[in-house]
Short mmCIF file of C-alpha atoms and ligand atoms in Angstrom, two decimals:
data_model
loop_
_atom_site.label_atom_id
_atom_site.label_comp_id
_atom_site.label_asym_id
_atom_site.label_seq_id
_atom_site.Cartn_x
_atom_site.Cartn_y
_atom_site.Cartn_z
CA MET A 94 0.00 0.00 0.00
CA ASN A 95 1.05 3.57 -0.62
CA ARG A 96 2.55 5.17 2.44
CA ASN A 97 3.55 8.62 3.55
CA ILE A 98 7.24 9.34 3.84
CA VAL A 99 7.75 10.57 7.37
CA PRO A 100 11.05 11.19 9.15
CA PRO A 101 13.36 9.38 9.79
CA ALA A 102 12.72 7.99 6.30
CA ARG A 103 15.52 8.17 3.74
CA VAL A 104 15.28 10.42 0.68
CA LEU A 105 17.48 10.39 -2.41
CA VAL A 106 17.70 13.77 -4.16
CA THR A 107 19.14 13.53 -7.66
CA GLY A 108 20.67 16.81 -8.77
CA GLY A 109 20.56 17.83 -5.11
CA ALA A 110 23.65 20.03 -5.39
CA GLY A 111 21.79 22.46 -7.65
CA TYR A 112 19.89 25.70 -7.03
CA LEU A 113 16.76 23.99 -5.66
CA GLY A 114 18.60 21.13 -4.00
CA CYS A 115 20.84 23.36 -1.89
CA VAL A 116 17.74 24.94 -0.30
CA LEU A 117 15.70 21.73 -0.16
CA VAL A 118 18.28 19.39 1.36
CA PRO A 119 18.81 21.40 4.60
CA LYS A 120 15.03 21.53 5.05
CA LEU A 121 14.79 17.75 4.70
CA LEU A 122 17.62 17.31 7.22
CA ASP A 123 15.95 19.74 9.64
CA LEU A 124 12.74 17.73 9.36
CA GLY A 125 14.63 14.58 10.41
CA TYR A 126 15.08 12.75 7.09
CA ALA A 127 18.27 10.99 6.08
CA VAL A 128 19.31 12.47 2.73
CA ASP A 129 21.47 11.15 -0.08
CA VAL A 130 22.39 13.39 -2.99
CA LEU A 131 23.51 12.04 -6.36
CA ASP A 132 25.11 14.82 -8.37
CA PRO A 133 28.24 15.27 -10.50
CA LEU A 134 28.73 18.72 -8.92
CA TRP A 135 28.74 20.61 -12.21
CA PHE A 136 28.25 23.83 -10.28
CA GLY A 137 30.73 23.07 -7.54
CA ARG A 138 30.94 21.62 -4.07
CA GLU A 139 31.05 24.91 -2.11
CA PRO A 140 27.27 25.40 -2.09
CA LEU A 141 26.95 22.21 0.00
CA ALA A 142 29.20 23.57 2.75
CA GLY A 143 26.28 24.27 5.10
CA PHE A 144 25.19 20.61 5.28
CA ILE A 145 27.90 18.40 3.81
CA ASN A 146 29.05 17.30 7.28
CA HIS A 147 25.56 16.67 8.65
CA GLU A 148 25.37 13.21 10.21
CA ARG A 149 22.31 12.25 8.18
CA PHE A 150 23.65 13.56 4.86
CA THR A 151 25.64 11.62 2.27
CA LEU A 152 26.98 12.99 -1.00
CA HIS A 153 27.37 10.55 -3.89
CA GLU A 154 29.35 12.33 -6.57
CA GLY A 155 28.03 10.71 -9.73
CA ASP A 156 25.86 10.91 -12.78
CA ILE A 157 22.34 9.57 -13.35
CA ARG A 158 23.50 8.49 -16.83
CA ASP A 159 25.59 5.82 -15.13
CA GLN A 160 22.85 3.25 -14.73
CA ASP A 161 25.02 0.79 -12.78
CA ALA A 162 25.88 3.48 -10.27
CA VAL A 163 22.21 4.44 -9.88
CA ASN A 164 21.23 0.81 -9.27
CA ALA A 165 24.07 0.25 -6.83
CA LEU A 166 23.13 3.42 -4.94
CA LEU A 167 19.47 2.44 -4.70
CA ALA A 168 20.42 -1.07 -3.58
CA SER A 169 22.80 0.13 -0.88
CA THR A 170 20.80 3.07 0.50
CA ARG A 171 17.24 1.76 -0.04
CA PRO A 172 15.58 5.19 -0.04
CA ASP A 173 11.89 5.51 0.83
CA ALA A 174 11.49 8.40 -1.61
CA VAL A 175 13.29 9.93 -4.57
CA ILE A 176 13.12 13.61 -5.44
CA HIS A 177 14.29 13.80 -9.03
CA LEU A 178 15.79 17.23 -9.70
CA ALA A 179 18.76 16.20 -11.89
CA ALA A 180 18.48 17.72 -15.34
CA ILE A 181 19.89 20.04 -17.91
CA SER A 182 17.68 22.54 -16.26
CA ASN A 183 16.51 25.20 -18.68
CA ASP A 184 15.68 25.78 -22.33
CA PRO A 185 18.92 27.38 -23.54
CA SER A 186 21.24 24.86 -21.90
CA SER A 187 19.11 22.03 -23.29
CA GLU A 188 19.86 23.38 -26.78
CA ILE A 189 23.66 23.16 -26.39
CA ASP A 190 23.84 19.49 -27.26
CA HIS A 191 20.65 17.59 -28.04
CA ASP A 192 22.30 14.21 -27.47
CA LEU A 193 23.36 15.28 -24.00
CA THR A 194 19.90 16.61 -23.20
CA ARG A 195 18.28 13.42 -24.43
CA SER A 196 20.69 11.26 -22.43
CA VAL A 197 20.08 13.13 -19.15
CA ASN A 198 16.55 14.54 -19.37
CA ARG A 199 14.96 11.66 -21.24
CA VAL A 200 16.92 8.39 -21.18
CA ALA A 201 18.44 8.61 -17.69
CA MET A 202 15.28 10.21 -16.29
CA GLU A 203 13.26 7.16 -17.33
CA GLN A 204 15.94 4.78 -16.04
CA VAL A 205 15.91 6.51 -12.65
CA MET A 206 12.12 6.21 -12.44
CA ARG A 207 12.13 2.53 -13.39
CA ALA A 208 15.06 1.72 -11.09
CA ALA A 209 13.38 3.53 -8.19
CA LYS A 210 10.27 1.44 -8.58
CA ALA A 211 12.27 -1.77 -8.98
CA HIS A 212 14.13 -1.02 -5.73
CA GLY A 213 10.95 -0.53 -3.74
CA VAL A 214 10.96 3.28 -3.51
CA ALA A 215 7.50 4.23 -2.23
CA ARG A 216 7.25 7.80 -3.48
CA PHE A 217 8.75 9.65 -6.46
CA LEU A 218 8.59 13.45 -6.72
CA TYR A 219 9.40 14.59 -10.24
CA ALA A 220 10.59 18.11 -11.06
CA SER A 221 8.53 18.88 -14.12
CA SER A 222 8.01 22.44 -15.32
CA ALA A 223 5.26 24.88 -16.18
CA SER A 224 6.84 25.08 -19.61
CA VAL A 225 5.15 21.76 -20.55
CA TYR A 226 2.03 23.74 -21.57
CA GLY A 227 3.71 25.71 -24.34
CA ILE A 228 2.02 28.93 -25.39
CA LYS A 229 -1.59 29.14 -24.25
CA GLN A 230 -4.00 32.01 -24.75
CA THR A 231 -6.26 30.73 -21.96
CA GLU A 232 -6.66 33.13 -19.06
CA ASP A 233 -5.68 30.51 -16.47
CA VAL A 234 -3.65 27.45 -17.42
CA THR A 235 -4.87 24.55 -15.31
CA GLU A 236 -3.45 21.05 -15.05
CA ASP A 237 -6.15 19.46 -17.21
CA LEU A 238 -5.12 21.43 -20.33
CA SER A 239 -3.16 19.68 -23.06
CA LEU A 240 0.61 19.68 -22.92
CA GLU A 241 2.06 21.35 -26.02
CA PRO A 242 5.75 21.79 -25.25
CA ILE A 243 7.61 23.93 -27.77
CA THR A 244 11.19 23.27 -26.68
CA LEU A 245 13.25 20.12 -26.25
CA TYR A 246 13.57 20.83 -22.52
CA ALA A 247 9.80 21.11 -22.10
CA ARG A 248 9.12 18.09 -24.31
CA PHE A 249 11.29 15.80 -22.19
CA LYS A 250 9.73 17.22 -19.01
CA ALA A 251 6.29 16.32 -20.38
CA GLU A 252 7.47 12.85 -21.45
CA GLY A 253 8.79 12.29 -17.93
CA GLU A 254 5.31 12.83 -16.53
CA GLU A 255 3.98 10.22 -18.95
CA VAL A 256 6.65 7.70 -17.96
CA LEU A 257 6.00 8.29 -14.27
CA ASN A 258 2.25 7.92 -14.67
CA SER A 259 2.75 4.63 -16.50
CA LEU A 260 4.64 3.27 -13.48
CA ILE A 261 2.46 4.33 -10.55
CA ASP A 262 0.47 1.78 -8.59
CA ASP A 263 -0.53 1.03 -5.02
CA SER A 264 3.04 0.77 -3.85
CA PHE A 265 4.72 3.38 -6.08
CA CYS A 266 3.29 6.90 -5.71
CA GLY A 267 4.42 9.44 -8.32
CA VAL A 268 3.69 13.15 -8.54
CA SER A 269 4.81 15.80 -11.02
CA VAL A 270 5.62 19.32 -9.90
CA ARG A 271 5.01 21.85 -12.69
CA ALA A 272 6.93 24.72 -11.21
CA ALA A 273 6.90 28.27 -12.44
CA THR A 274 10.24 30.01 -12.85
CA VAL A 275 11.91 30.07 -9.48
CA CYS A 276 13.44 33.15 -7.86
CA GLY A 277 15.45 34.00 -4.78
CA VAL A 278 18.71 33.16 -3.09
CA SER A 279 20.24 29.69 -2.81
CA PRO A 280 23.75 28.74 -1.68
CA ARG A 281 24.06 27.56 -5.31
CA LEU A 282 22.91 30.80 -6.90
CA ARG A 283 21.43 30.98 -10.38
CA LEU A 284 21.42 34.35 -12.10
CA ASP A 285 19.80 33.00 -15.27
CA LEU A 286 16.21 32.97 -14.00
CA THR A 287 13.87 35.84 -14.87
CA ILE A 288 13.56 37.70 -11.55
CA ASN A 289 17.12 36.89 -10.55
CA ILE A 290 18.47 38.22 -13.86
CA LEU A 291 16.44 41.40 -13.76
CA THR A 292 17.37 42.03 -10.13
CA GLU A 293 21.06 41.52 -10.84
CA HIS A 294 20.84 43.98 -13.72
CA ALA A 295 19.08 46.54 -11.56
CA VAL A 296 21.58 46.22 -8.70
CA ARG A 297 24.82 45.99 -10.68
CA ARG A 298 24.10 48.03 -13.78
CA GLY A 299 21.35 50.39 -12.72
CA GLU A 300 19.51 49.28 -15.84
CA ILE A 301 17.09 46.45 -16.54
CA ARG A 302 17.02 45.16 -20.09
CA VAL A 303 13.63 43.64 -20.85
CA PHE A 304 13.33 41.37 -23.86
CA GLY A 305 9.86 41.97 -25.22
CA GLY A 306 8.08 42.50 -21.95
CA ALA A 307 4.54 41.44 -22.72
CA GLN A 308 5.14 37.69 -22.17
CA MET A 309 3.44 36.37 -19.05
CA ARG A 310 5.87 34.52 -16.81
CA PRO A 311 4.69 32.93 -13.59
CA ASN A 312 7.18 32.89 -10.73
CA ILE A 313 7.64 31.20 -7.38
CA HIS A 314 9.94 31.93 -4.44
CA ILE A 315 12.51 29.17 -3.92
CA GLU A 316 11.53 28.82 -0.25
CA ASP A 317 7.90 28.19 -1.21
CA LEU A 318 8.74 25.59 -3.86
CA THR A 319 11.08 23.69 -1.56
CA ASP A 320 8.44 23.79 1.21
CA LEU A 321 6.07 22.16 -1.25
CA TYR A 322 8.53 19.34 -2.01
CA CYS A 323 8.73 18.66 1.75
CA GLN A 324 4.94 18.67 2.03
CA LEU A 325 4.59 16.26 -0.88
CA LEU A 326 6.54 13.62 1.02
CA THR A 327 3.78 13.39 3.63
CA ALA A 328 0.75 14.36 1.54
CA PRO A 329 -1.90 11.61 1.27
CA ALA A 330 -0.97 9.29 -1.59
CA GLU A 331 -4.60 9.10 -2.72
CA THR A 332 -4.55 12.87 -3.31
CA ILE A 333 -1.28 13.10 -5.22
CA ASN A 334 -0.61 9.75 -6.91
CA GLY A 335 -0.49 10.24 -10.67
CA GLU A 336 -1.23 13.94 -10.33
CA ALA A 337 0.52 17.02 -11.63
CA PHE A 338 0.43 20.29 -9.70
CA ASN A 339 1.13 23.78 -10.99
CA VAL A 340 3.17 25.81 -8.54
CA SER A 341 3.17 29.54 -8.94
CA ASN A 342 2.83 32.69 -6.97
CA ARG A 343 2.03 35.72 -9.05
CA ASN A 344 1.58 35.79 -12.82
CA ALA A 345 3.06 38.95 -14.22
CA SER A 346 4.41 40.14 -17.55
CA VAL A 347 8.17 40.49 -17.73
CA GLY A 348 7.63 44.24 -18.12
CA ALA A 349 5.58 44.38 -14.92
CA LEU A 350 8.24 42.35 -13.09
CA ALA A 351 10.85 44.89 -14.19
CA GLU A 352 8.67 47.69 -12.77
CA MET A 353 8.25 45.77 -9.51
CA ILE A 354 12.00 45.23 -9.23
CA ARG A 355 12.75 48.88 -9.95
CA GLY A 356 10.25 49.76 -7.19
CA VAL A 357 12.09 47.55 -4.69
CA ILE A 358 15.66 48.43 -5.71
CA ASP A 359 15.69 52.07 -6.73
CA PRO A 360 13.23 54.26 -8.66
CA SER A 361 16.12 55.67 -10.71
CA VAL A 362 16.86 52.29 -12.36
CA ASN A 363 16.39 52.56 -16.12
CA ILE A 364 14.19 50.03 -17.93
CA ARG A 365 15.25 49.39 -21.54
CA VAL A 366 12.99 47.31 -23.79
CA VAL A 367 14.70 45.14 -26.43
CA PRO A 368 12.75 43.26 -29.14
CA THR A 369 12.73 39.45 -28.91
CA ASP A 370 11.36 36.45 -30.74
CA ASP A 371 11.08 34.47 -27.49
CA LEU A 372 7.32 34.18 -27.30
CA ARG A 373 7.04 31.68 -24.47
CA SER A 374 4.18 32.93 -22.38
CA TYR A 375 1.94 31.22 -19.87
CA HIS A 376 -0.52 32.32 -17.25
CA LEU A 377 -0.57 29.63 -14.63
CA SER A 378 -3.34 28.72 -12.20
CA ALA A 379 -2.07 27.15 -8.98
CA GLU A 380 -5.60 26.77 -7.61
CA LYS A 381 -5.47 22.94 -7.58
CA LEU A 382 -2.58 22.95 -5.13
CA THR A 383 -4.51 25.14 -2.71
CA ARG A 384 -7.76 23.24 -3.19
CA GLU A 385 -6.34 19.74 -2.80
CA LEU A 386 -3.34 20.19 -0.53
CA GLY A 387 -4.08 23.50 1.20
CA PHE A 388 -0.75 24.80 -0.11
CA ARG A 389 -0.38 28.54 -0.68
CA PRO A 390 2.88 30.36 -1.42
CA THR A 391 3.66 32.73 1.44
CA ARG A 392 6.67 34.67 0.13
CA PRO A 393 5.93 37.63 -2.11
CA LEU A 394 8.18 38.00 -5.14
CA GLU A 395 9.36 41.35 -3.72
CA GLN A 396 10.94 39.34 -0.89
CA ALA A 397 13.07 37.41 -3.37
CA VAL A 398 14.23 40.71 -4.89
CA ARG A 399 15.15 42.15 -1.48
CA GLU A 400 17.03 38.96 -0.53
CA LEU A 401 18.92 38.91 -3.83
CA LYS A 402 19.86 42.56 -3.44
CA ALA A 403 21.17 41.85 0.08
CA ALA A 404 23.23 38.90 -1.22
CA LEU A 405 24.68 40.97 -4.07
CA ASP A 406 25.36 43.95 -1.81
CA ASP A 407 27.25 41.94 0.82
CA ASP A 408 29.33 40.14 -1.84
CA ARG A 409 28.44 36.72 -0.43
CA PHE A 410 28.99 35.07 -3.80
CA GLY A 411 32.20 36.86 -4.77
CA ASP A 412 32.63 37.69 -8.44
CA ILE A 413 29.15 37.15 -9.84
CA SER A 414 30.34 37.50 -13.42
CA ARG A 415 31.71 33.93 -13.10
CA SER A 416 30.09 31.42 -15.44
CA VAL A 417 28.94 29.16 -12.61
CA PHE A 418 25.95 31.41 -11.94
CA ARG A 419 24.54 30.98 -15.44
CA ASN A 420 23.93 27.41 -16.62
CA VAL A 421 24.24 27.88 -20.36
CA VAL A 422 27.39 30.00 -20.01
CA HIS A 423 28.95 27.51 -17.60
CA MET A 424 28.14 24.48 -19.72
CA ASN A 425 29.57 26.17 -22.81
CA ALA A 426 32.68 27.19 -20.89
CA HIS A 427 33.26 23.71 -19.43
CA PRO A 428 32.18 21.06 -21.92
CA GLU A 429 34.59 18.63 -20.26
CA MET A 430 32.32 18.41 -17.21
CA TRP A 431 29.32 17.00 -19.05
CA ARG A 432 31.11 15.22 -21.94
CA LYS A 433 32.48 12.69 -19.49
CA ASP A 434 32.45 8.99 -20.24
CA GLN A 435 29.20 8.62 -18.28
CA ALA A 436 27.45 9.88 -21.38
CA ASP A 437 28.59 6.82 -23.31
CA LYS A 438 26.98 4.50 -20.81
CA ALA A 439 23.48 5.92 -21.34
N1 NAD B 646 14.88 26.71 -11.35
C1 NAD B 646 13.72 26.81 -11.95
O1 NAD B 646 13.20 27.91 -12.23
C2 NAD B 646 12.96 25.56 -12.29
C3 NAD B 646 11.62 25.67 -12.70
C4 NAD B 646 10.93 24.51 -13.06
C5 NAD B 646 11.55 23.28 -12.99
N2 NAD B 646 12.85 23.22 -12.59
C6 NAD B 646 13.49 21.90 -12.55
O2 NAD B 646 13.95 21.67 -11.22
C7 NAD B 646 15.14 20.89 -11.27
C8 NAD B 646 16.25 21.59 -10.49
O3 NAD B 646 16.51 22.85 -11.09
P1 NAD B 646 17.62 23.82 -10.52
O4 NAD B 646 17.15 25.21 -10.75
O5 NAD B 646 18.04 23.40 -9.18
O6 NAD B 646 18.79 23.53 -11.57
P2 NAD B 646 20.37 23.42 -11.39
O7 NAD B 646 20.92 23.43 -12.75
O8 NAD B 646 20.85 24.43 -10.41
O9 NAD B 646 20.55 22.00 -10.72
C9 NAD B 646 20.55 20.81 -11.46
C10 NAD B 646 21.50 19.87 -10.78
O10 NAD B 646 21.47 18.64 -11.50
C11 NAD B 646 22.78 18.16 -11.61
N3 NAD B 646 22.85 17.30 -12.78
C12 NAD B 646 22.88 17.65 -14.10
N4 NAD B 646 23.04 16.57 -14.85
C13 NAD B 646 23.09 15.51 -14.01
C14 NAD B 646 23.27 14.14 -14.21
N5 NAD B 646 23.46 13.64 -15.44
N6 NAD B 646 23.29 13.32 -13.12
C15 NAD B 646 23.10 13.82 -11.86
N7 NAD B 646 22.94 15.14 -11.62
C16 NAD B 646 22.95 15.97 -12.69
C17 NAD B 646 23.67 19.39 -11.75
O11 NAD B 646 25.01 19.14 -11.35
C18 NAD B 646 22.96 20.35 -10.80
O12 NAD B 646 23.52 20.29 -9.50
C19 NAD B 646 15.46 20.67 -12.74
O13 NAD B 646 14.94 19.44 -13.13
C20 NAD B 646 14.72 21.80 -13.42
O14 NAD B 646 14.40 21.47 -14.75
C21 NAD B 646 13.57 24.31 -12.23
#
């Protein structure tokens, strides 16, 4: 029978050294879970400093494309739940090398799901994305609408939901988290996400460049999204099994976000509009999450902007022009990190 995953259960977080993982893992540890992270550390080891020595934490430096390693890890740690975050994690970086994207976001993703089930994992939380809907004119995009992904990244995210739903049963509970674009500070900072980019521009350059501006882009504070992942471990299986949930705070056009950020940072910040052919636009309804799980985001987007400004002002991250803060730049700068022999094993 499906069961809730309560502490001191063991949770494997793939890609747990990333932007979301470095906020999520300490929360899981604080709640009393034992946590394993499988990650090749593409964005470094330093972001794990706050929890790497925790007695219930274990880092497994490795790649989900290495199927033998995944099976050996599942066999030796026997996790109760898997939170699958590992991915080439946005549209532009998924375009760098389609074979790589397929091997990680499609082939290995499916292998991880199947291996988890085969090893008796009771619950699988899958990091899908709001981008699975494609461009919709509908006022509120709800979970029952068709998935019409327009990028390779979004297509594989959608296919992952299909794979997961084909595997669920009474002993394997799977849920897909269709998150809006995330914002805010993480020990592993990303400055390639809408609000984070615009805030960095406002703080460092005194100017926000807005590409287009009319596109609707839903956003969610990183603390809210990671709270949701924690809640999904204990949510009733009958409510979540086989379900997808949109997660979003406010829907706003990119232009309106720029205005909001200027309001928080400094009214003298200049907003410059640049034409774009990036038409991705979606207006997300997160009503189902509130209705069925009572979950409501509690952090306003302004809070993320204030926290980012504080982090940039106190120089916590050192030289923020370094590639590590922008996935596509970092992956282009360091092809050796992802063209490792693991890729051949997929
Ligand atoms: N950040 C967002 O706005 C957002 C929104 C919706 C969905 N998501 C999804 O959430 C997940 C986490 O995103 P993030 O923002 O933390 O991204 P991230 O790029 O910061 O983290 C991804 C992590 O996965 C790891 N990884 C990459 N390839 C791997 C492989 N082959 N094997 C094991 N680990 C691998 C990387 O080293 C990295 O630590 C991703 O699946 C992403 O698509 C993110």
